[in-house]
PDB file of C-alpha atoms in Angstrom:
ATOM      1  CA  VAL A 649      -8.927  12.082  -5.379  1.00 55.00           C
ATOM      2  CA  ALA A 650     -12.440  11.249  -4.156  1.00 59.00           C
ATOM      3  CA  ALA A 651     -12.539   8.422  -6.716  1.00 60.00           C
ATOM      4  CA  PHE A 652      -9.670   6.733  -4.826  1.00 59.00           C
ATOM      5  CA  ALA A 653     -11.325   6.859  -1.414  1.00 63.00           C
ATOM      6  CA  ARG A 654     -12.243   3.451   0.017  1.00 69.00           C
ATOM      7  CA  HIS A 655     -10.951   1.622  -3.069  1.00 80.00           C
ATOM      8  CA  CYS A 656      -8.540  -1.277  -2.576  1.00 85.00           C
ATOM      9  CA  VAL A 657      -6.289  -2.950  -5.150  1.00 85.00           C
ATOM     10  CA  ALA A 658      -4.010  -5.970  -4.767  1.00 87.00           C
ATOM     11  CA  THR A 659      -1.245  -7.779  -6.609  1.00 86.00           C
ATOM     12  CA  PRO A 660       0.658 -11.011  -5.945  1.00 87.00           C
ATOM     13  CA  LEU A 661       4.311 -10.443  -5.144  1.00 84.00           C
ATOM     14  CA  GLY A 662       6.297 -13.657  -4.780  1.00 87.00           C
ATOM     15  CA  ALA A 663       4.789 -15.706  -1.952  1.00 90.00           C
ATOM     16  CA  SER A 664       2.853 -12.713  -0.636  1.00 92.00           C
ATOM     17  CA  GLU A 665       0.084 -10.355  -1.686  1.00 92.00           C
ATOM     18  CA  MET A 666       0.383  -6.580  -1.538  1.00 91.00           C
ATOM     19  CA  ARG A 667      -2.904  -4.783  -0.882  1.00 92.00           C
ATOM     20  CA  ALA A 668      -3.357  -1.016  -1.044  1.00 90.00           C
ATOM     21  CA  CYS A 669      -6.512   0.644   0.196  1.00 89.00           C
ATOM     22  CA  LEU A 670      -5.955   3.994  -1.439  1.00 83.00           C
ATOM     23  CA  LEU A 671      -5.852   6.986   0.904  1.00 87.00           C
ATOM     24  CA  GLU A 672      -6.084   4.508   3.817  1.00 93.00           C
ATOM     25  CA  ASN A 673      -3.315   1.858   4.214  1.00 95.00           C
ATOM     26  CA  VAL A 674      -0.997  -0.675   2.578  1.00 95.00           C
ATOM     27  CA  THR A 675      -0.657  -4.261   3.809  1.00 96.00           C
ATOM     28  CA  GLN A 676       1.415  -7.310   2.925  1.00 94.00           C
ATOM     29  CA  ILE A 677      -0.191 -10.723   3.359  1.00 94.00           C
ATOM     30  CA  ILE A 678       2.133 -13.710   3.763  1.00 93.00           C
ATOM     31  CA  GLY A 679       0.283 -16.963   4.404  1.00 92.00           C
ATOM     32  CA  ASP A 680      -2.000 -16.325   7.367  1.00 93.00           C
ATOM     33  CA  GLU A 681      -0.052 -13.244   8.565  1.00 94.00           C
ATOM     34  CA  THR A 682      -0.894  -9.649   7.619  1.00 95.00           C
ATOM     35  CA  PHE A 683       1.627  -6.851   8.098  1.00 96.00           C
ATOM     36  CA  LEU A 684       0.648  -3.183   8.031  1.00 97.00           C
ATOM     37  CA  LEU A 685       3.183  -1.421   5.818  1.00 95.00           C
ATOM     38  CA  GLY A 686       1.768   1.993   6.613  1.00 96.00           C
ATOM     39  CA  VAL A 687      -1.200   4.312   6.884  1.00 96.00           C
ATOM     40  CA  PHE A 688      -1.762   7.186   4.457  1.00 95.00           C
ATOM     41  CA  ARG A 689       0.316  10.229   5.408  1.00 96.00           C
ATOM     42  CA  GLY A 690      -0.029  12.442   2.341  1.00 95.00           C
ATOM     43  CA  TRP A 691       1.174  13.164  -1.153  1.00 93.00           C
ATOM     44  CA  HIS A 692       4.627  14.012  -2.482  1.00 94.00           C
ATOM     45  CA  GLY A 693       4.040  14.944  -6.114  1.00 92.00           C
ATOM     46  CA  ASP A 694       2.464  11.866  -7.755  1.00 86.00           C
ATOM     47  CA  ARG A 695       3.412   9.606  -4.837  1.00 89.00           C
ATOM     48  CA  MET A 696       1.164   8.456  -2.016  1.00 90.00           C
ATOM     49  CA  LEU A 697       3.168   8.170   1.212  1.00 94.00           C
ATOM     50  CA  PHE A 698       2.301   5.597   3.872  1.00 95.00           C
ATOM     51  CA  GLY A 699       4.057   5.402   7.246  1.00 96.00           C
ATOM     52  CA  ASP A 700       3.934   4.201  10.849  1.00 96.00           C
ATOM     53  CA  GLY A 701       3.325   0.569   9.901  1.00 96.00           C
ATOM     54  CA  ASP A 702       4.059  -2.537  11.938  1.00 97.00           C
ATOM     55  CA  ALA A 703       7.561  -2.757  13.374  1.00 96.00           C
ATOM     56  CA  CYS A 704      10.297  -4.583  11.475  1.00 92.00           C
ATOM     57  CA  PRO A 705      12.383  -7.119  13.433  1.00 92.00           C
ATOM     58  CA  ASP A 706      14.847  -4.298  14.296  1.00 95.00           C
ATOM     59  CA  GLY A 707      11.999  -2.129  15.655  1.00 95.00           C
ATOM     60  CA  THR A 708      11.877   0.296  12.718  1.00 94.00           C
ATOM     61  CA  PRO A 709       8.311   1.023  11.560  1.00 95.00           C
ATOM     62  CA  ARG A 710       7.452  -0.194   8.066  1.00 94.00           C
ATOM     63  CA  ASN A 711       6.495   2.306   5.354  1.00 94.00           C
ATOM     64  CA  ALA A 712       5.468   2.275   1.705  1.00 92.00           C
ATOM     65  CA  THR A 713       5.322   4.611  -1.273  1.00 91.00           C
ATOM     66  CA  LEU A 714       2.906   4.203  -4.177  1.00 86.00           C
ATOM     67  CA  ASP A 715       3.680   5.946  -7.455  1.00 82.00           C
ATOM     68  CA  VAL A 716       0.502   7.069  -9.210  1.00 78.00           C
ATOM     69  CA  THR A 717       0.852   7.266 -12.988  1.00 76.00           C
ATOM     70  CA  CYS A 718      -1.361   7.177 -16.038  1.00 76.00           C
ATOM     71  CA  GLY A 719      -0.693   4.648 -18.744  1.00 66.00           C
ATOM     72  CA  ALA A 720       1.334   1.456 -18.496  1.00 57.00           C
ATOM     73  CA  GLU A 721       0.891  -0.649 -15.354  1.00 55.00           C
ATOM     74  CA  ALA A 722       3.976  -1.449 -13.306  1.00 55.00           C
ATOM     75  CA  LEU A 723       2.071  -4.159 -11.395  1.00 54.00           C
ATOM     76  CA  ALA A 724      -1.012  -6.155 -12.352  1.00 55.00           C
ATOM     77  CA  LEU A 725      -3.371  -4.598  -9.836  1.00 55.00           C
ATOM     78  CA  GLN A 726      -6.820  -6.069  -9.327  1.00 52.00           C
ATOM     79  CA  ASP A 727      -9.812  -4.846  -7.361  1.00 48.00           C
ATOM     80  CA  ALA A 728      -9.625  -6.332  -3.879  1.00 47.00           C
TER      81      ALA A 728
END
């Protein structure tokens, strides 16, 4: 777990970029706007849970879940 601390990875996703600073937060960058998808809230099995992000248009806070697995990559993550 300590190896993850303060390490960020990113991947393009359509017209945006998803950036995860492991054990810290997840953001989505669209053009010149950055949206906080959530701050680290804990683990659920092999999943990192992020919550209390920026509000969606309907007022609901954004959140994100990152699945941590060994082996094949689901997304082409790069050091950010």
